[in-house]
Coordinates of C-alpha atoms in Angstrom, one line a residue:
Chain A
X232 CA 68.6 117.0 -0.7
X233 CA 68.1 117.6 -4.6
X234 CA 70.2 115.3 -7.0
X235 CA 69.2 117.1 -10.3
X236 CA 68.0 120.2 -10.9
X237 CA 66.9 121.6 -14.0
X238 CA 66.3 125.8 -14.6
X239 CA 64.9 127.5 -17.4
X240 CA 65.4 124.3 -19.9
X241 CA 64.5 125.0 -23.5
X242 CA 65.6 123.3 -26.8
X243 CA 64.4 124.2 -30.4
X244 CA 65.3 121.4 -33.1
X245 CA 66.8 122.5 -36.5
X246 CA 67.2 125.8 -35.3
X247 CA 67.2 128.5 -38.4
X248 CA 66.0 126.0 -40.8
X249 CA 62.2 125.8 -42.3
X250 CA 62.0 122.8 -39.8
X251 CA 62.4 124.8 -36.7
X252 CA 60.7 123.1 -33.7
X253 CA 60.3 123.8 -30.1
X254 CA 60.6 120.9 -28.2
X255 CA 60.4 121.9 -24.6
X256 CA 59.9 125.3 -23.5
X257 CA 61.3 126.9 -19.9
X258 CA 61.2 123.9 -18.0
X259 CA 62.5 124.2 -14.5
X260 CA 62.6 121.1 -12.4
X261 CA 64.1 119.7 -9.1
X262 CA 64.2 115.8 -8.4
X263 CA 65.1 114.7 -4.9
X264 CA 67.6 112.0 -4.2
X265 CA 66.1 108.2 -3.8
X266 CA 62.8 109.3 -5.2
X267 CA 60.9 107.3 -7.9
X268 CA 59.5 110.1 -10.3
X269 CA 57.0 109.3 -12.9
X270 CA 57.0 111.6 -16.1
X271 CA 53.8 111.6 -18.1
X272 CA 52.7 113.2 -21.2
X273 CA 50.8 112.5 -24.1
X274 CA 53.2 111.5 -27.5
X275 CA 55.3 114.4 -28.6
X276 CA 54.8 116.3 -25.6
X277 CA 58.6 116.6 -25.4
X278 CA 59.5 114.4 -22.3
X279 CA 61.8 112.1 -24.3
X280 CA 63.8 115.4 -25.5
X281 CA 63.6 116.8 -21.9
X282 CA 65.5 113.3 -20.4
X283 CA 68.1 113.1 -22.7
X284 CA 69.5 116.5 -21.7
X285 CA 69.6 115.0 -18.2
X286 CA 72.8 113.0 -19.1
X287 CA 74.2 115.4 -21.8
X288 CA 73.1 113.6 -24.9
X289 CA 71.1 116.9 -26.1
X290 CA 72.6 120.1 -25.3
X291 CA 70.2 122.6 -24.2
X292 CA 69.2 125.6 -26.4
X293 CA 68.6 127.8 -23.2
X294 CA 68.8 126.5 -19.3
X295 CA 71.2 124.5 -17.1
X296 CA 71.3 121.3 -15.3
X297 CA 72.9 120.5 -12.2
X298 CA 73.7 116.9 -10.8
X299 CA 74.9 117.4 -7.1
X300 CA 74.9 121.0 -7.6
X301 CA 77.5 121.0 -10.3
X302 CA 76.8 121.9 -13.7
X303 CA 76.8 119.1 -16.4
X304 CA 78.7 121.3 -18.7
X305 CA 81.0 122.2 -16.3
X306 CA 84.2 120.6 -17.9
X307 CA 84.4 117.8 -20.3
X308 CA 85.3 115.4 -18.0
X309 CA 82.4 115.9 -15.9
X310 CA 80.1 115.9 -18.8
X311 CA 81.5 112.6 -19.8
X312 CA 81.0 111.3 -16.0
X313 CA 77.5 112.6 -16.4
X314 CA 76.7 109.6 -18.9
X315 CA 77.4 107.1 -16.4
X316 CA 76.3 108.5 -13.1
X317 CA 72.8 109.4 -14.9
X318 CA 71.6 105.9 -16.8
X319 CA 69.4 106.5 -19.6
X320 CA 67.5 103.5 -21.0
X321 CA 66.1 104.4 -24.2
X322 CA 62.6 103.4 -25.7
X323 CA 62.8 99.9 -27.1
X324 CA 66.5 99.6 -25.9
X325 CA 66.6 95.9 -26.8
X326 CA 67.5 97.3 -30.5
X327 CA 70.9 98.6 -29.2
X328 CA 72.4 95.2 -28.7
X329 CA 74.9 94.5 -30.6
X330 CA 77.6 92.1 -29.2
X331 CA 77.7 88.2 -29.6
X332 CA 76.8 87.4 -26.0
X333 CA 74.5 88.8 -23.2
X334 CA 77.7 88.7 -21.0
X335 CA 79.4 91.0 -23.0
X336 CA 76.8 93.3 -23.7
X337 CA 76.0 93.7 -20.4
X338 CA 79.4 94.6 -19.8
X339 CA 79.7 97.4 -22.7
X340 CA 78.8 99.9 -20.6
X341 CA 81.3 99.0 -17.3
X342 CA 83.9 98.5 -19.9
X343 CA 83.7 101.7 -21.4
X344 CA 84.3 103.0 -17.7
X345 CA 87.6 101.3 -17.8
X346 CA 87.0 99.3 -15.0
X347 CA 89.1 95.9 -13.9
X348 CA 88.0 93.0 -15.2
X349 CA 87.0 91.8 -11.7
X350 CA 85.0 94.7 -11.1
X351 CA 83.1 94.3 -14.5
X352 CA 82.6 90.9 -14.0
X353 CA 80.6 91.7 -10.3
X354 CA 79.0 94.4 -12.0
X355 CA 77.7 92.1 -14.7
X356 CA 76.5 89.8 -12.2
X357 CA 75.0 91.8 -9.9
X358 CA 73.0 94.0 -12.9
X359 CA 71.7 90.7 -14.3
X360 CA 70.5 89.5 -11.0
X361 CA 68.4 92.9 -10.6
X362 CA 66.7 92.0 -13.8
X363 CA 66.4 88.3 -13.4
X364 CA 68.3 87.3 -16.4
X365 CA 70.0 83.9 -15.4
X366 CA 73.6 83.1 -15.8
X367 CA 72.6 80.5 -18.0
X368 CA 71.7 83.4 -20.8
X369 CA 75.3 85.0 -20.5
X370 CA 76.9 83.1 -23.4
X371 CA 73.8 83.1 -25.6
X372 CA 73.6 85.5 -28.6
X373 CA 70.9 88.6 -27.3
X374 CA 69.3 88.1 -30.5
X375 CA 68.2 84.4 -29.5
X376 CA 66.4 86.2 -26.7
X377 CA 62.6 87.1 -26.2
X378 CA 61.4 90.3 -26.5
X379 CA 61.0 90.6 -22.6
X380 CA 64.5 88.8 -22.1
X381 CA 66.1 91.3 -24.2
X382 CA 64.7 94.1 -22.8
X383 CA 65.8 93.1 -19.5
X384 CA 69.4 92.5 -20.8
X385 CA 69.3 96.0 -22.0
X386 CA 68.0 97.5 -19.0
X387 CA 70.8 95.6 -17.3
X388 CA 73.7 97.1 -19.3
X389 CA 72.6 100.5 -18.1
X390 CA 72.3 99.2 -14.4
X391 CA 75.8 97.4 -14.6
X392 CA 77.2 101.3 -14.6
X393 CA 75.6 101.7 -11.4
X394 CA 74.3 105.2 -12.0
X395 CA 73.0 107.2 -9.3
X396 CA 70.0 108.2 -11.3
X397 CA 68.1 105.7 -13.7
X398 CA 66.1 106.9 -16.0
X399 CA 63.9 104.8 -18.2
X400 CA 61.8 106.0 -21.5
X401 CA 58.6 103.6 -21.5
X402 CA 60.4 100.7 -20.5
X403 CA 56.8 98.6 -20.8
X404 CA 56.1 99.7 -24.3
X405 CA 55.1 96.8 -26.5
X406 CA 55.5 94.0 -24.0
X407 CA 52.3 91.8 -23.0
X408 CA 50.9 92.3 -19.7
X409 CA 52.7 89.6 -18.0
X410 CA 56.6 91.1 -19.2
X411 CA 55.0 94.7 -18.2
X412 CA 54.3 93.6 -14.3
X413 CA 57.9 91.8 -14.3
X414 CA 59.9 94.8 -15.8
X415 CA 58.0 97.3 -13.5
X416 CA 58.6 94.8 -10.4
X417 CA 62.1 94.8 -11.4
X418 CA 62.8 98.5 -11.1
X419 CA 60.9 98.3 -7.9
X420 CA 63.3 95.9 -6.6
X421 CA 66.3 97.7 -7.9
X422 CA 65.5 101.0 -6.2
X423 CA 64.8 99.4 -3.0
X424 CA 68.1 97.6 -3.0
X425 CA 70.1 100.3 -4.6
X426 CA 68.6 103.3 -3.2
X427 CA 69.0 105.2 -6.5
X428 CA 66.9 107.9 -7.9
X429 CA 64.7 106.5 -10.6
X430 CA 62.8 108.7 -13.4
X431 CA 60.5 106.6 -15.4
X432 CA 58.7 108.1 -18.5
X433 CA 55.4 106.9 -19.5
X434 CA 52.3 107.6 -21.2
X435 CA 50.3 104.7 -19.1
X436 CA 49.0 106.3 -16.1
X437 CA 48.3 102.4 -14.8
X438 CA 51.8 101.8 -14.4
X439 CA 53.2 105.0 -13.2
X440 CA 50.6 105.9 -10.7
X441 CA 51.2 102.4 -8.9
X442 CA 55.1 102.7 -8.5
X443 CA 55.9 106.4 -8.4
X444 CA 56.4 108.6 -5.3
X445 CA 55.6 112.2 -7.7
X446 CA 54.4 112.9 -10.8
X447 CA 55.1 115.4 -13.3
X448 CA 52.8 115.9 -16.4
X449 CA 54.4 117.2 -19.3
X450 CA 51.9 119.0 -22.1
X451 CA 53.1 120.6 -25.3
X452 CA 56.9 121.1 -24.2
X453 CA 56.1 122.5 -20.8
X454 CA 55.1 121.2 -17.3
X455 CA 51.4 121.2 -16.6
X456 CA 51.4 119.6 -13.1
X457 CA 53.5 118.2 -10.7
X458 CA 52.8 116.8 -7.6
X459 CA 52.3 113.5 -5.9
X460 CA 49.8 110.8 -7.6
X461 CA 47.1 111.8 -5.4
X462 CA 47.5 115.2 -6.1
X463 CA 47.9 114.8 -9.7
X464 CA 44.8 112.8 -10.4
X465 CA 42.5 115.3 -8.2
X466 CA 42.4 117.0 -11.5
X467 CA 41.0 114.6 -14.0
X468 CA 39.6 117.2 -16.5
X469 CA 42.9 119.0 -17.0
X470 CA 44.4 115.5 -17.6
X471 CA 41.8 114.4 -20.2
X472 CA 42.2 117.9 -21.9
X473 CA 45.6 117.0 -22.7
X474 CA 44.9 113.6 -23.7
X475 CA 46.1 111.6 -20.9
X476 CA 43.6 109.4 -18.2
X477 CA 43.6 109.0 -14.8
X478 CA 44.1 105.4 -13.8
X479 CA 41.3 102.9 -14.0
X480 CA 40.6 102.6 -10.1
X481 CA 40.6 106.3 -9.7
X482 CA 37.7 106.8 -12.5
X483 CA 35.6 104.1 -10.7
X484 CA 36.4 106.0 -7.7
X485 CA 35.0 109.0 -8.9
X486 CA 32.4 107.4 -10.8
X487 CA 30.9 106.0 -7.4
X488 CA 31.6 109.4 -5.3
X489 CA 29.1 111.0 -8.2
X490 CA 26.5 108.3 -6.9
X491 CA 27.1 109.3 -3.5
X492 CA 29.6 106.8 -2.1
X493 CA 32.6 108.7 -1.1
X494 CA 35.5 106.3 -0.7
X495 CA 38.4 109.4 -0.3
X496 CA 40.7 110.5 -2.7
X497 CA 43.7 108.5 -2.5
X498 CA 42.9 105.5 -4.9
X499 CA 44.5 104.6 -7.8
X500 CA 45.5 101.3 -7.5
X501 CA 43.2 98.1 -7.6
X502 CA 44.2 97.6 -4.4
X503 CA 43.4 100.5 -2.8
X504 CA 40.2 100.7 -4.5
X505 CA 39.4 97.0 -3.2
X506 CA 40.3 98.0 0.4
X507 CA 38.5 101.3 0.1
X508 CA 35.2 99.7 -0.8
X509 CA 35.5 96.9 1.6
X510 CA 36.5 99.8 4.4
X511 CA 33.3 101.3 3.1
X512 CA 30.6 98.4 3.4
X513 CA 31.9 97.1 6.8
X514 CA 31.4 100.7 7.8
X515 CA 28.3 102.4 9.4
X516 CA 25.0 100.8 7.7
X517 CA 23.3 103.6 5.8
Chain B
X1333 CA 74.0 115.7 -36.2
X1334 CA 73.1 113.7 -38.9
X1335 CA 69.6 115.4 -39.6
X1336 CA 71.3 118.7 -40.3
X1337 CA 72.6 117.0 -44.0
X1338 CA 70.5 119.2 -46.4
X1339 CA 71.9 118.1 -49.7
X1340 CA 69.2 116.9 -51.9
X1341 CA 66.5 117.3 -49.0
X1342 CA 63.3 118.7 -50.0
X1343 CA 61.5 121.5 -48.8
X1344 CA 57.8 121.7 -48.9
X1345 CA 56.2 124.7 -50.8
X1346 CA 53.5 125.9 -53.0
X1347 CA 55.6 127.6 -55.7
X1348 CA 55.0 127.8 -59.4
X1349 CA 58.3 125.9 -59.3
X1350 CA 56.8 123.6 -56.8
X1351 CA 53.6 122.8 -59.2
X1352 CA 55.2 121.8 -62.2
X1353 CA 55.4 118.6 -63.5
X1354 CA 58.2 116.3 -62.3
X1355 CA 59.2 115.3 -66.0
X1356 CA 59.0 118.9 -66.9
X1357 CA 61.7 119.7 -64.1
X1358 CA 63.9 116.9 -64.9
X1359 CA 64.2 118.0 -68.9
X1360 CA 64.4 121.8 -67.5
X1361 CA 67.5 120.7 -65.5
X1362 CA 69.0 119.0 -68.2
X1363 CA 68.3 122.1 -70.7
X1364 CA 70.0 124.0 -68.3
X1365 CA 73.2 121.9 -67.5
X1366 CA 73.6 121.9 -71.4
X1367 CA 73.1 125.7 -71.6
X1368 CA 75.7 126.1 -68.8
X1369 CA 78.3 124.1 -70.6
X1370 CA 77.6 126.3 -73.5
X1371 CA 78.7 129.4 -71.7
X1372 CA 82.3 130.5 -72.7
X1373 CA 82.5 134.2 -71.6
X1374 CA 81.4 136.9 -69.4
X1375 CA 78.2 137.5 -71.2
X1376 CA 77.0 134.2 -71.4
X1377 CA 77.8 133.4 -67.9
X1378 CA 76.1 136.5 -66.8
X1379 CA 72.7 135.2 -68.3
X1380 CA 72.9 131.6 -67.0
X1381 CA 73.5 133.6 -63.5
X1382 CA 70.4 135.6 -63.8
X1383 CA 68.3 132.5 -65.0
X1384 CA 69.9 130.6 -61.7
X1385 CA 68.8 133.5 -59.6
X1386 CA 65.2 134.0 -61.4
X1387 CA 65.0 130.2 -60.4
X1388 CA 65.6 130.6 -56.9
X1389 CA 63.3 133.6 -56.6
X1390 CA 60.4 131.4 -58.2
X1391 CA 61.1 128.7 -55.9
X1392 CA 61.3 130.8 -53.1
X1393 CA 64.7 129.2 -51.8
X1394 CA 66.9 131.3 -49.8
X1395 CA 70.3 131.9 -50.8
X1396 CA 71.3 131.0 -47.6
X1397 CA 69.9 127.5 -47.9
X1398 CA 71.7 127.0 -51.0
X1399 CA 75.0 128.0 -49.5
X1400 CA 74.5 125.3 -46.8
X1401 CA 74.1 122.5 -49.0
X1402 CA 77.5 123.8 -51.3
X1403 CA 79.5 123.5 -48.2
X1404 CA 80.9 120.1 -48.5
X1405 CA 81.9 121.0 -52.0
X1406 CA 84.2 123.8 -50.6
X1407 CA 87.4 121.7 -51.2
X1408 CA 86.4 121.0 -54.7
X1409 CA 85.8 124.5 -55.4
X1410 CA 88.9 125.9 -53.6
X1411 CA 91.3 123.3 -55.4
X1412 CA 89.7 124.0 -58.9
X1413 CA 90.1 127.9 -58.4
X1414 CA 94.4 127.6 -57.1
X1415 CA 95.1 125.0 -59.8
X1416 CA 93.5 127.1 -62.7
X1417 CA 94.9 130.4 -61.1
X1418 CA 98.5 129.1 -61.5
X1419 CA 98.5 126.8 -64.3
X1420 CA 97.2 129.0 -66.8
X1421 CA 99.8 130.5 -69.1
X1422 CA 99.6 134.1 -69.9
X1423 CA 100.5 137.6 -68.4
X1424 CA 101.6 137.5 -64.7
X1425 CA 99.6 139.7 -62.3
X1426 CA 102.8 140.4 -60.0
X1427 CA 106.1 139.9 -61.9
X1428 CA 107.6 136.7 -60.6
X1429 CA 104.7 135.2 -59.1
X1430 CA 103.1 132.3 -61.2
X1431 CA 99.6 133.9 -61.1
X1432 CA 98.0 135.1 -64.5
X1433 CA 95.1 137.3 -65.1
X1434 CA 94.1 134.6 -67.7
X1435 CA 94.1 131.9 -64.8
X1436 CA 92.2 134.5 -62.5
X1437 CA 89.5 134.8 -65.4
X1438 CA 89.3 131.0 -65.9
X1439 CA 89.5 130.3 -62.4
X1440 CA 86.4 132.8 -61.6
X1441 CA 84.5 131.2 -64.5
X1442 CA 85.1 127.8 -63.4
X1443 CA 84.1 127.9 -60.0
X1444 CA 81.1 129.9 -61.1
X1445 CA 80.3 126.8 -63.2
X1446 CA 80.3 124.3 -60.5
X1447 CA 78.6 126.6 -58.5
X1448 CA 75.8 126.8 -60.7
X1449 CA 75.9 123.3 -61.7
X1450 CA 75.2 122.2 -58.4
X1451 CA 72.7 125.0 -57.4
X1452 CA 70.7 124.1 -60.5
X1453 CA 70.5 120.4 -59.6
X1454 CA 69.5 121.3 -56.0
X1455 CA 66.9 123.5 -56.9
X1456 CA 65.3 120.4 -58.5
X1457 CA 65.7 118.5 -55.5
X1458 CA 64.6 121.2 -53.0
X1459 CA 61.5 121.7 -54.8
X1460 CA 60.4 118.2 -56.1
X1461 CA 59.6 115.4 -53.2
X1462 CA 61.5 112.4 -53.6
X1463 CA 58.2 110.2 -54.7
X1464 CA 57.5 112.9 -57.5
X1465 CA 60.6 112.8 -58.4
X1466 CA 60.6 109.0 -59.1
X1467 CA 57.4 109.0 -60.8
X1468 CA 58.6 111.6 -63.3
X1469 CA 61.4 109.3 -63.8
X1470 CA 59.5 106.3 -64.5
X1471 CA 57.5 108.3 -66.9
X1472 CA 60.3 109.2 -68.4
X1473 CA 62.0 106.2 -68.7
X1474 CA 58.8 104.2 -69.8
X1475 CA 59.9 104.0 -73.5
X1476 CA 63.0 101.8 -72.0
X1477 CA 60.4 99.1 -71.2
X1478 CA 60.4 97.8 -75.0
X1479 CA 63.7 97.0 -74.4
X1480 CA 62.8 94.7 -71.4
X1481 CA 64.6 97.1 -68.9
X1482 CA 62.6 96.7 -65.7
X1483 CA 61.7 100.6 -65.2
X1484 CA 58.9 100.1 -62.8
X1485 CA 61.1 97.7 -60.7
X1486 CA 64.2 100.4 -60.7
X1487 CA 61.5 103.1 -59.7
X1488 CA 60.1 101.2 -57.2
X1489 CA 63.3 100.1 -55.6
X1490 CA 64.6 104.2 -55.8
X1491 CA 61.4 105.3 -54.0
X1492 CA 62.0 102.8 -51.2
X1493 CA 65.5 103.6 -51.0
X1494 CA 64.4 107.1 -50.9
X1495 CA 62.1 106.7 -48.3
X1496 CA 64.3 104.8 -45.7
X1497 CA 66.9 107.3 -45.7
X1498 CA 65.2 109.4 -43.4
X1499 CA 64.1 106.5 -41.5
X1500 CA 67.3 105.0 -41.3
X1501 CA 69.1 108.3 -40.4
X1502 CA 66.7 108.5 -37.3
X1503 CA 67.5 105.2 -36.3
X1504 CA 71.1 105.5 -36.5
X1505 CA 70.6 109.0 -34.3
X1506 CA 68.7 106.7 -31.8
X1507 CA 71.3 103.9 -31.5
X1508 CA 74.0 106.6 -31.3
X1509 CA 72.5 108.1 -28.6
X1510 CA 71.7 104.6 -27.0
X1511 CA 75.4 103.9 -27.0
X1512 CA 76.6 107.0 -26.0
X1513 CA 74.3 106.6 -22.8
X1514 CA 76.5 103.6 -22.4
X1515 CA 79.6 105.6 -22.4
X1516 CA 80.6 104.8 -26.0
X1517 CA 82.8 107.2 -27.7
X1518 CA 83.3 107.9 -31.4
X1519 CA 85.0 111.1 -31.6
X1520 CA 88.5 110.2 -30.0
X1521 CA 91.1 107.6 -30.3
X1522 CA 93.4 106.8 -33.8
X1523 CA 91.6 105.6 -37.1
X1524 CA 91.4 101.7 -35.6
X1525 CA 90.0 102.6 -32.6
X1526 CA 87.4 104.8 -34.6
X1527 CA 86.3 101.8 -36.9
X1528 CA 85.5 99.5 -33.9
X1529 CA 83.7 102.1 -32.0
X1530 CA 81.3 101.7 -35.3
X1531 CA 80.5 98.2 -34.6
X1532 CA 77.8 99.1 -31.9
X1533 CA 76.3 101.0 -34.1
X1534 CA 76.4 99.3 -37.3
X1535 CA 75.2 95.8 -36.0
X1536 CA 71.9 97.3 -34.4
X1537 CA 71.5 99.1 -37.6
X1538 CA 71.7 96.2 -40.1
X1539 CA 69.6 93.9 -37.6
X1540 CA 66.8 96.8 -37.8
X1541 CA 67.7 97.2 -41.6
X1542 CA 66.9 93.7 -42.4
X1543 CA 63.8 93.2 -39.8
X1544 CA 62.2 96.8 -42.0
X1545 CA 63.1 95.1 -45.1
X1546 CA 61.1 92.0 -43.9
X1547 CA 58.3 93.5 -42.7
X1548 CA 58.0 95.6 -45.7
X1549 CA 58.0 92.9 -48.0
X1550 CA 55.3 91.1 -45.9
X1551 CA 53.1 94.2 -45.9
X1552 CA 53.5 94.8 -49.8
X1553 CA 52.7 91.2 -50.7
X1554 CA 49.5 90.9 -48.2
X1555 CA 48.4 94.1 -50.5
X1556 CA 48.7 91.7 -53.3
X1557 CA 51.8 93.7 -54.6
X1558 CA 53.1 91.8 -57.8
X1559 CA 55.3 94.0 -59.8
X1560 CA 53.9 96.7 -62.3
X1561 CA 52.0 94.9 -64.6
X1562 CA 48.5 96.3 -64.7
X1563 CA 49.3 98.6 -62.1
X1564 CA 47.4 101.5 -61.9
X1565 CA 48.5 104.6 -60.2
X1566 CA 46.3 107.0 -58.0
X1567 CA 48.2 110.4 -58.7
X1568 CA 48.4 110.6 -62.7
X1569 CA 51.2 113.1 -64.0
X1570 CA 49.4 115.6 -65.7
X1571 CA 51.0 118.2 -68.1
X1572 CA 49.5 121.5 -67.3
X1573 CA 49.8 125.0 -69.5
X1574 CA 52.6 126.3 -67.1
X1575 CA 54.5 123.2 -68.3
X1576 CA 54.4 124.4 -71.8
X1577 CA 55.5 127.6 -70.8
X1578 CA 58.3 126.3 -68.8
X1579 CA 59.6 123.9 -71.7
X1580 CA 59.5 127.0 -74.2
X1581 CA 61.6 129.0 -71.7
X1582 CA 63.7 126.3 -71.3
X1583 CA 64.5 126.0 -75.1
X1584 CA 64.9 129.9 -75.6
X1585 CA 67.4 129.6 -72.9
X1586 CA 69.6 127.1 -74.8
X1587 CA 68.6 128.9 -78.0
X1588 CA 70.4 132.0 -76.8
X1589 CA 73.1 130.4 -75.4
X1590 CA 74.0 128.9 -78.7
X1591 CA 73.8 132.2 -80.2
X1592 CA 76.0 133.5 -77.8
X1593 CA 78.4 130.9 -78.1
X1594 CA 78.6 131.4 -81.7
X1595 CA 79.4 135.1 -81.2
X1596 CA 81.9 134.3 -78.8
X1597 CA 80.3 136.3 -76.0

């Protein structure tokens, strides 16, 4: 079952002025329910523009977007509901925190949904637990937190709306390796527990490759490649051409293959590389 | 959206108008306004109109672009026209209705005056980058330094403010989108609700503006910025032959206007 279906989507910024710029061009994409989709592309490839269409923040210049089989512009009410059903976490989401306390900030989304107090409370606690924001932090000001904590609070603010699709734009940008690791782990856990669809936008191959089921590669406003990480990373040359790179373990495996050591093709995490090398060493002696 | 505001926006280009020294352009705008206010009757207004059209043609600015910039002023223009049309004494166009021929003429000329006044100043900002404009202003205000007026500091502040307008606009756009993604509603509700809806935008915007100001100050200090004293510039403003021609044309224009006014044309 596909949850989001995009057909022939194009978007032109400042149409009719000297600043006119086509950001994305004729994009068609189907996102199956429950999948973890990674969108990768170089800066300016149109990936951020694309995802803002999925919850109706940007209106397409042409093309349609359907959620659960319904056009998101079908009615005003539905367009409004789409905001809650497709949760979008922007780049550097910590800059959107504004409430006096962490608790109130996470509750901002749910309270816009006009839920009851108890329901809001339940959702805030649940969302905070997903991203490991301890309850002691609830009464603190979001501005007092560390960078990684702020980011997790901001993500919790979107998760608290219980969206059926969660989109994250560069969730690990600007964090230290530990913080990156933690956020990615939180996202994986969230997806396992909630069963919702997750779209992860990133320019870092290593992050995405590890956790995504499927990859979509953007280049110059259109889709260059689409498929499982295995399929996508088997075209290293095309990726390099558009300024992307294959994950480190994959390039090591490829270098080894050139030297005559064939480890197989499905290698894009450190674990896979280690086990493949171990397997190769334990295999028939040459 | 916010980025569609064209008021005072710079359109990059490479026409004579773009290459003129900013000081020349500032002076020309002043001369243009002086000339415009001397206009009294059809012929003098016609001359100003021709000059405006000529300037637009020279700077390759399309009438459509200019019209877009004039849009926010429609209320003022309509109000001026209506007031003059009804409150000028004279012969009535239709018996019994307080509209007069004199009023019609006055309304038309006044509206033309407003339109041309704004078009002239728009042409300046359309063809001059904010940086060039502040540079020109600084140079033009140099004599004030003798009166201990902090000319350099003022123009530095001005160029920084101008520099951050697009950044803050973009930031506002981003914050608005982020809050909309969390279901914030800026378009419906009564005045109080709408004012309250601004809090989720204003708080993050102020926080980031202060952060930016802080970072900018540190960046400037670490590059040894210490005010205008002894500071040299990479791009020196230099007058060229075309500036002399432009000044001459400007003065000729004002002279012509003086003559026309003298004869009441």
